[in-house]
Amino acid sequence: MEPTEKHPYKNWEVSIIEIKENGKLIYKVTRRLAEMSVAETKIFSTKEEAVLQFREWLK
């Protein structure tokens, strides 16, 4: 699961990644402003929380 989408009018790239670590699944949501080399990442233990953050950053 690695979808990446661009914000409709801002230049943010938002991605969500599922990672298996020590037998547990974690979800990493990142938004990146490539032209300024800036990124923000949040890590979640549930897919629902990660998807909510992903959608929030796309608003």
PDB file of N, CA, C and O in Angstrom:
ATOM      1  N   MET A   1       0.849  -1.174   0.000  1.00  0.00           N
ATOM      2  CA  MET A   1       0.000   0.000   0.000  1.00  0.00           C
ATOM      3  C   MET A   1       0.890   1.230   0.000  1.00  0.00           C
ATOM      4  O   MET A   1       1.497   1.552   0.995  1.00  0.00           O
ATOM      5  N   GLU A   2       1.019   1.888  -1.146  1.00  0.00           N
ATOM      6  CA  GLU A   2       1.840   3.081  -1.253  1.00  0.00           C
ATOM      7  C   GLU A   2       1.216   4.131  -2.156  1.00  0.00           C
ATOM      8  O   GLU A   2       1.823   4.556  -3.118  1.00  0.00           O
ATOM      9  N   PRO A   3       0.001   4.577  -1.887  1.00  0.00           N
ATOM     10  CA  PRO A   3      -0.546   5.626  -2.742  1.00  0.00           C
ATOM     11  C   PRO A   3       0.107   6.973  -2.447  1.00  0.00           C
ATOM     12  O   PRO A   3       0.450   7.277  -1.324  1.00  0.00           O
ATOM     13  N   THR A   4       0.278   7.734  -3.485  1.00  0.00           N
ATOM     14  CA  THR A   4       0.776   9.104  -3.357  1.00  0.00           C
ATOM     15  C   THR A   4      -0.139   9.985  -4.181  1.00  0.00           C
ATOM     16  O   THR A   4      -0.478   9.648  -5.300  1.00  0.00           O
ATOM     17  N   GLU A   5      -0.550  11.094  -3.601  1.00  0.00           N
ATOM     18  CA  GLU A   5      -1.419  12.033  -4.312  1.00  0.00           C
ATOM     19  C   GLU A   5      -0.909  13.441  -4.087  1.00  0.00           C
ATOM     20  O   GLU A   5      -0.272  13.727  -3.093  1.00  0.00           O
ATOM     21  N   LYS A   6      -1.220  14.322  -5.029  1.00  0.00           N
ATOM     22  CA  LYS A   6      -0.896  15.734  -4.893  1.00  0.00           C
ATOM     23  C   LYS A   6      -2.107  16.482  -4.362  1.00  0.00           C
ATOM     24  O   LYS A   6      -3.231  16.152  -4.692  1.00  0.00           O
ATOM     25  N   HIS A   7      -1.857  17.473  -3.531  1.00  0.00           N
ATOM     26  CA  HIS A   7      -2.919  18.334  -3.024  1.00  0.00           C
ATOM     27  C   HIS A   7      -3.481  19.118  -4.208  1.00  0.00           C
ATOM     28  O   HIS A   7      -2.737  19.517  -5.101  1.00  0.00           O
ATOM     29  N   PRO A   8      -4.799  19.359  -4.252  1.00  0.00           N
ATOM     30  CA  PRO A   8      -5.423  20.022  -5.412  1.00  0.00           C
ATOM     31  C   PRO A   8      -4.830  21.388  -5.765  1.00  0.00           C
ATOM     32  O   PRO A   8      -4.675  21.709  -6.931  1.00  0.00           O
ATOM     33  N   TYR A   9      -4.494  22.219  -4.776  1.00  0.00           N
ATOM     34  CA  TYR A   9      -3.982  23.546  -5.128  1.00  0.00           C
ATOM     35  C   TYR A   9      -2.684  23.893  -4.406  1.00  0.00           C
ATOM     36  O   TYR A   9      -2.040  24.863  -4.727  1.00  0.00           O
ATOM     37  N   LYS A  10      -2.298  23.103  -3.455  1.00  0.00           N
ATOM     38  CA  LYS A  10      -0.995  23.283  -2.817  1.00  0.00           C
ATOM     39  C   LYS A  10      -0.054  22.273  -3.459  1.00  0.00           C
ATOM     40  O   LYS A  10      -0.484  21.333  -4.091  1.00  0.00           O
ATOM     41  N   ASN A  11       1.222  22.436  -3.291  1.00  0.00           N
ATOM     42  CA  ASN A  11       2.183  21.547  -3.931  1.00  0.00           C
ATOM     43  C   ASN A  11       2.652  20.405  -3.030  1.00  0.00           C
ATOM     44  O   ASN A  11       3.712  19.848  -3.246  1.00  0.00           O
ATOM     45  N   TRP A  12       1.861  20.059  -2.015  1.00  0.00           N
ATOM     46  CA  TRP A  12       2.208  18.955  -1.130  1.00  0.00           C
ATOM     47  C   TRP A  12       2.014  17.624  -1.844  1.00  0.00           C
ATOM     48  O   TRP A  12       1.029  17.417  -2.534  1.00  0.00           O
ATOM     49  N   GLU A  13       2.931  16.694  -1.649  1.00  0.00           N
ATOM     50  CA  GLU A  13       2.758  15.298  -2.040  1.00  0.00           C
ATOM     51  C   GLU A  13       2.488  14.539  -0.746  1.00  0.00           C
ATOM     52  O   GLU A  13       3.242  14.661   0.212  1.00  0.00           O
ATOM     53  N   VAL A  14       1.419  13.769  -0.710  1.00  0.00           N
ATOM     54  CA  VAL A  14       1.038  13.040   0.497  1.00  0.00           C
ATOM     55  C   VAL A  14       1.090  11.547   0.189  1.00  0.00           C
ATOM     56  O   VAL A  14       0.545  11.107  -0.822  1.00  0.00           O
ATOM     57  N   SER A  15       1.759  10.776   1.069  1.00  0.00           N
ATOM     58  CA  SER A  15       1.870   9.334   0.845  1.00  0.00           C
ATOM     59  C   SER A  15       1.571   8.573   2.131  1.00  0.00           C
ATOM     60  O   SER A  15       1.707   9.103   3.233  1.00  0.00           O
ATOM     61  N   ILE A  16       1.161   7.316   1.960  1.00  0.00           N
ATOM     62  CA  ILE A  16       0.900   6.440   3.091  1.00  0.00           C
ATOM     63  C   ILE A  16       1.569   5.096   2.793  1.00  0.00           C
ATOM     64  O   ILE A  16       1.462   4.580   1.679  1.00  0.00           O
ATOM     65  N   ILE A  17       2.300   4.574   3.785  1.00  0.00           N
ATOM     66  CA  ILE A  17       3.050   3.331   3.615  1.00  0.00           C
ATOM     67  C   ILE A  17       2.755   2.402   4.794  1.00  0.00           C
ATOM     68  O   ILE A  17       2.723   2.842   5.941  1.00  0.00           O
ATOM     69  N   GLU A  18       2.556   1.136   4.487  1.00  0.00           N
ATOM     70  CA  GLU A  18       2.357   0.110   5.507  1.00  0.00           C
ATOM     71  C   GLU A  18       3.696  -0.603   5.715  1.00  0.00           C
ATOM     72  O   GLU A  18       4.301  -1.079   4.755  1.00  0.00           O
ATOM     73  N   ILE A  19       4.151  -0.684   6.980  1.00  0.00           N
ATOM     74  CA  ILE A  19       5.452  -1.285   7.294  1.00  0.00           C
ATOM     75  C   ILE A  19       5.257  -2.372   8.345  1.00  0.00           C
ATOM     76  O   ILE A  19       4.582  -2.154   9.358  1.00  0.00           O
ATOM     77  N   LYS A  20       5.855  -3.529   8.105  1.00  0.00           N
ATOM     78  CA  LYS A  20       5.827  -4.601   9.087  1.00  0.00           C
ATOM     79  C   LYS A  20       7.134  -4.561   9.853  1.00  0.00           C
ATOM     80  O   LYS A  20       8.210  -4.692   9.280  1.00  0.00           O
ATOM     81  N   GLU A  21       7.039  -4.333  11.173  1.00  0.00           N
ATOM     82  CA  GLU A  21       8.219  -4.176  12.006  1.00  0.00           C
ATOM     83  C   GLU A  21       8.048  -4.990  13.282  1.00  0.00           C
ATOM     84  O   GLU A  21       7.074  -4.787  14.024  1.00  0.00           O
ATOM     85  N   ASN A  22       8.948  -5.899  13.536  1.00  0.00           N
ATOM     86  CA  ASN A  22       8.894  -6.759  14.729  1.00  0.00           C
ATOM     87  C   ASN A  22       7.555  -7.471  14.860  1.00  0.00           C
ATOM     88  O   ASN A  22       7.004  -7.589  15.949  1.00  0.00           O
ATOM     89  N   GLY A  23       7.017  -7.922  13.745  1.00  0.00           N
ATOM     90  CA  GLY A  23       5.749  -8.650  13.754  1.00  0.00           C
ATOM     91  C   GLY A  23       4.513  -7.769  13.878  1.00  0.00           C
ATOM     92  O   GLY A  23       3.403  -8.266  13.922  1.00  0.00           O
ATOM     93  N   LYS A  24       4.697  -6.457  13.927  1.00  0.00           N
ATOM     94  CA  LYS A  24       3.571  -5.525  14.034  1.00  0.00           C
ATOM     95  C   LYS A  24       3.486  -4.688  12.763  1.00  0.00           C
ATOM     96  O   LYS A  24       4.489  -4.408  12.126  1.00  0.00           O
ATOM     97  N   LEU A  25       2.274  -4.294  12.422  1.00  0.00           N
ATOM     98  CA  LEU A  25       2.069  -3.385  11.291  1.00  0.00           C
ATOM     99  C   LEU A  25       2.012  -1.957  11.804  1.00  0.00           C
ATOM    100  O   LEU A  25       1.320  -1.664  12.786  1.00  0.00           O
ATOM    101  N   ILE A  26       2.755  -1.079  11.152  1.00  0.00           N
ATOM    102  CA  ILE A  26       2.655   0.350  11.449  1.00  0.00           C
ATOM    103  C   ILE A  26       2.407   1.062  10.126  1.00  0.00           C
ATOM    104  O   ILE A  26       2.710   0.540   9.049  1.00  0.00           O
ATOM    105  N   TYR A  27       1.849   2.244  10.212  1.00  0.00           N
ATOM    106  CA  TYR A  27       1.489   3.023   9.030  1.00  0.00           C
ATOM    107  C   TYR A  27       2.178   4.374   9.109  1.00  0.00           C
ATOM    108  O   TYR A  27       2.088   5.067  10.122  1.00  0.00           O
ATOM    109  N   LYS A  28       2.883   4.729   8.062  1.00  0.00           N
ATOM    110  CA  LYS A  28       3.630   5.979   8.013  1.00  0.00           C
ATOM    111  C   LYS A  28       2.980   6.885   6.974  1.00  0.00           C
ATOM    112  O   LYS A  28       2.856   6.521   5.809  1.00  0.00           O
ATOM    113  N   VAL A  29       2.562   8.072   7.411  1.00  0.00           N
ATOM    114  CA  VAL A  29       1.943   9.056   6.525  1.00  0.00           C
ATOM    115  C   VAL A  29       2.900  10.245   6.433  1.00  0.00           C
ATOM    116  O   VAL A  29       3.307  10.792   7.445  1.00  0.00           O
ATOM    117  N   THR A  30       3.243  10.598   5.199  1.00  0.00           N
ATOM    118  CA  THR A  30       4.213  11.672   4.974  1.00  0.00           C
ATOM    119  C   THR A  30       3.633  12.687   4.003  1.00  0.00           C
ATOM    120  O   THR A  30       2.985  12.325   3.033  1.00  0.00           O
ATOM    121  N   ARG A  31       3.860  13.949   4.301  1.00  0.00           N
ATOM    122  CA  ARG A  31       3.572  14.990   3.312  1.00  0.00           C
ATOM    123  C   ARG A  31       4.873  15.713   3.039  1.00  0.00           C
ATOM    124  O   ARG A  31       5.677  15.974   3.937  1.00  0.00           O
ATOM    125  N   ARG A  32       5.095  15.997   1.753  1.00  0.00           N
ATOM    126  CA  ARG A  32       6.371  16.535   1.324  1.00  0.00           C
ATOM    127  C   ARG A  32       6.152  17.711   0.384  1.00  0.00           C
ATOM    128  O   ARG A  32       5.313  17.658  -0.505  1.00  0.00           O
ATOM    129  N   LEU A  33       6.911  18.748   0.602  1.00  0.00           N
ATOM    130  CA  LEU A  33       6.934  19.903  -0.286  1.00  0.00           C
ATOM    131  C   LEU A  33       8.302  19.876  -0.968  1.00  0.00           C
ATOM    132  O   LEU A  33       9.285  20.402  -0.452  1.00  0.00           O
ATOM    133  N   ALA A  34       8.357  19.177  -2.104  1.00  0.00           N
ATOM    134  CA  ALA A  34       9.624  18.872  -2.765  1.00  0.00           C
ATOM    135  C   ALA A  34      10.424  20.116  -3.142  1.00  0.00           C
ATOM    136  O   ALA A  34      11.647  20.130  -3.000  1.00  0.00           O
ATOM    137  N   GLU A  35       9.751  21.147  -3.605  1.00  0.00           N
ATOM    138  CA  GLU A  35      10.481  22.330  -4.064  1.00  0.00           C
ATOM    139  C   GLU A  35      11.219  23.051  -2.942  1.00  0.00           C
ATOM    140  O   GLU A  35      12.151  23.800  -3.192  1.00  0.00           O
ATOM    141  N   MET A  36      10.844  22.806  -1.701  1.00  0.00           N
ATOM    142  CA  MET A  36      11.519  23.433  -0.567  1.00  0.00           C
ATOM    143  C   MET A  36      12.261  22.417   0.301  1.00  0.00           C
ATOM    144  O   MET A  36      12.770  22.755   1.365  1.00  0.00           O
ATOM    145  N   SER A  37      12.290  21.149  -0.108  1.00  0.00           N
ATOM    146  CA  SER A  37      12.949  20.082   0.653  1.00  0.00           C
ATOM    147  C   SER A  37      12.435  20.000   2.087  1.00  0.00           C
ATOM    148  O   SER A  37      13.206  19.902   3.034  1.00  0.00           O
ATOM    149  N   VAL A  38      11.114  20.052   2.242  1.00  0.00           N
ATOM    150  CA  VAL A  38      10.470  19.993   3.549  1.00  0.00           C
ATOM    151  C   VAL A  38       9.552  18.779   3.579  1.00  0.00           C
ATOM    152  O   VAL A  38       8.858  18.502   2.617  1.00  0.00           O
ATOM    153  N   ALA A  39       9.567  18.057   4.709  1.00  0.00           N
ATOM    154  CA  ALA A  39       8.676  16.903   4.857  1.00  0.00           C
ATOM    155  C   ALA A  39       8.231  16.779   6.304  1.00  0.00           C
ATOM    156  O   ALA A  39       8.943  17.184   7.224  1.00  0.00           O
ATOM    157  N   GLU A  40       7.039  16.224   6.483  1.00  0.00           N
ATOM    158  CA  GLU A  40       6.502  15.937   7.816  1.00  0.00           C
ATOM    159  C   GLU A  40       5.962  14.513   7.773  1.00  0.00           C
ATOM    160  O   GLU A  40       5.247  14.144   6.846  1.00  0.00           O
ATOM    161  N   THR A  41       6.309  13.715   8.777  1.00  0.00           N
ATOM    162  CA  THR A  41       5.888  12.318   8.823  1.00  0.00           C
ATOM    163  C   THR A  41       5.245  12.029  10.166  1.00  0.00           C
ATOM    164  O   THR A  41       5.728  12.478  11.202  1.00  0.00           O
ATOM    165  N   LYS A  42       4.160  11.266  10.119  1.00  0.00           N
ATOM    166  CA  LYS A  42       3.498  10.788  11.331  1.00  0.00           C
ATOM    167  C   LYS A  42       3.358   9.271  11.221  1.00  0.00           C
ATOM    168  O   LYS A  42       3.110   8.750  10.141  1.00  0.00           O
ATOM    169  N   ILE A  43       3.506   8.580  12.357  1.00  0.00           N
ATOM    170  CA  ILE A  43       3.414   7.129  12.389  1.00  0.00           C
ATOM    171  C   ILE A  43       2.216   6.730  13.233  1.00  0.00           C
ATOM    172  O   ILE A  43       2.000   7.280  14.316  1.00  0.00           O
ATOM    173  N   PHE A  44       1.451   5.746  12.732  1.00  0.00           N
ATOM    174  CA  PHE A  44       0.226   5.303  13.393  1.00  0.00           C
ATOM    175  C   PHE A  44       0.233   3.795  13.570  1.00  0.00           C
ATOM    176  O   PHE A  44       0.831   3.070  12.772  1.00  0.00           O
ATOM    177  N   SER A  45      -0.461   3.333  14.582  1.00  0.00           N
ATOM    178  CA  SER A  45      -0.550   1.895  14.832  1.00  0.00           C
ATOM    179  C   SER A  45      -1.780   1.277  14.173  1.00  0.00           C
ATOM    180  O   SER A  45      -1.848   0.057  14.044  1.00  0.00           O
ATOM    181  N   THR A  46      -2.748   2.104  13.757  1.00  0.00           N
ATOM    182  CA  THR A  46      -3.933   1.569  13.088  1.00  0.00           C
ATOM    183  C   THR A  46      -4.087   2.201  11.715  1.00  0.00           C
ATOM    184  O   THR A  46      -3.744   3.369  11.496  1.00  0.00           O
ATOM    185  N   LYS A  47      -4.614   1.416  10.807  1.00  0.00           N
ATOM    186  CA  LYS A  47      -4.827   1.876   9.439  1.00  0.00           C
ATOM    187  C   LYS A  47      -5.856   3.000   9.399  1.00  0.00           C
ATOM    188  O   LYS A  47      -5.714   3.949   8.620  1.00  0.00           O
ATOM    189  N   GLU A  48      -6.880   2.915  10.244  1.00  0.00           N
ATOM    190  CA  GLU A  48      -7.934   3.925  10.260  1.00  0.00           C
ATOM    191  C   GLU A  48      -7.381   5.303  10.597  1.00  0.00           C
ATOM    192  O   GLU A  48      -7.725   6.299   9.963  1.00  0.00           O
ATOM    193  N   GLU A  49      -6.510   5.373  11.624  1.00  0.00           N
ATOM    194  CA  GLU A  49      -5.912   6.649  12.002  1.00  0.00           C
ATOM    195  C   GLU A  49      -5.041   7.195  10.876  1.00  0.00           C
ATOM    196  O   GLU A  49      -5.054   8.399  10.589  1.00  0.00           O
ATOM    197  N   ALA A  50      -4.285   6.321  10.231  1.00  0.00           N
ATOM    198  CA  ALA A  50      -3.400   6.738   9.138  1.00  0.00           C
ATOM    199  C   ALA A  50      -4.204   7.280   7.961  1.00  0.00           C
ATOM    200  O   ALA A  50      -3.851   8.312   7.383  1.00  0.00           O
ATOM    201  N   VAL A  51      -5.292   6.610   7.616  1.00  0.00           N
ATOM    202  CA  VAL A  51      -6.127   7.058   6.496  1.00  0.00           C
ATOM    203  C   VAL A  51      -6.778   8.399   6.822  1.00  0.00           C
ATOM    204  O   VAL A  51      -6.873   9.286   5.962  1.00  0.00           O
ATOM    205  N   LEU A  52      -7.203   8.590   8.075  1.00  0.00           N
ATOM    206  CA  LEU A  52      -7.777   9.885   8.473  1.00  0.00           C
ATOM    207  C   LEU A  52      -6.757  11.011   8.296  1.00  0.00           C
ATOM    208  O   LEU A  52      -7.086  12.087   7.796  1.00  0.00           O
ATOM    209  N   GLN A  53      -5.506  10.777   8.721  1.00  0.00           N
ATOM    210  CA  GLN A  53      -4.466  11.793   8.575  1.00  0.00           C
ATOM    211  C   GLN A  53      -4.167  12.042   7.094  1.00  0.00           C
ATOM    212  O   GLN A  53      -4.008  13.180   6.668  1.00  0.00           O
ATOM    213  N   PHE A  54      -4.111  10.981   6.306  1.00  0.00           N
ATOM    214  CA  PHE A  54      -3.876  11.093   4.867  1.00  0.00           C
ATOM    215  C   PHE A  54      -4.929  11.990   4.229  1.00  0.00           C
ATOM    216  O   PHE A  54      -4.611  12.924   3.491  1.00  0.00           O
ATOM    217  N   ARG A  55      -6.183  11.738   4.539  1.00  0.00           N
ATOM    218  CA  ARG A  55      -7.283  12.537   3.976  1.00  0.00           C
ATOM    219  C   ARG A  55      -7.247  13.975   4.485  1.00  0.00           C
ATOM    220  O   ARG A  55      -7.552  14.912   3.739  1.00  0.00           O
ATOM    221  N   GLU A  56      -6.902  14.162   5.748  1.00  0.00           N
ATOM    222  CA  GLU A  56      -6.841  15.506   6.330  1.00  0.00           C
ATOM    223  C   GLU A  56      -5.784  16.358   5.608  1.00  0.00           C
ATOM    224  O   GLU A  56      -6.020  17.526   5.305  1.00  0.00           O
ATOM    225  N   TRP A  57      -4.640  15.758   5.322  1.00  0.00           N
ATOM    226  CA  TRP A  57      -3.585  16.506   4.649  1.00  0.00           C
ATOM    227  C   TRP A  57      -3.922  16.794   3.199  1.00  0.00           C
ATOM    228  O   TRP A  57      -3.342  17.680   2.592  1.00  0.00           O
ATOM    229  N   LEU A  58      -4.860  16.041   2.618  1.00  0.00           N
ATOM    230  CA  LEU A  58      -5.269  16.319   1.246  1.00  0.00           C
ATOM    231  C   LEU A  58      -6.356  17.393   1.165  1.00  0.00           C
ATOM    232  O   LEU A  58      -6.661  17.868   0.077  1.00  0.00           O
ATOM    233  N   LYS A  59      -6.921  17.788   2.288  1.00  0.00           N
ATOM    234  CA  LYS A  59      -7.972  18.822   2.268  1.00  0.00           C
ATOM    235  C   LYS A  59      -7.403  20.152   1.887  1.00  0.00           C
ATOM    236  O   LYS A  59      -6.348  20.548   2.179  1.00  0.00           O
TER     237      LYS A  59
END
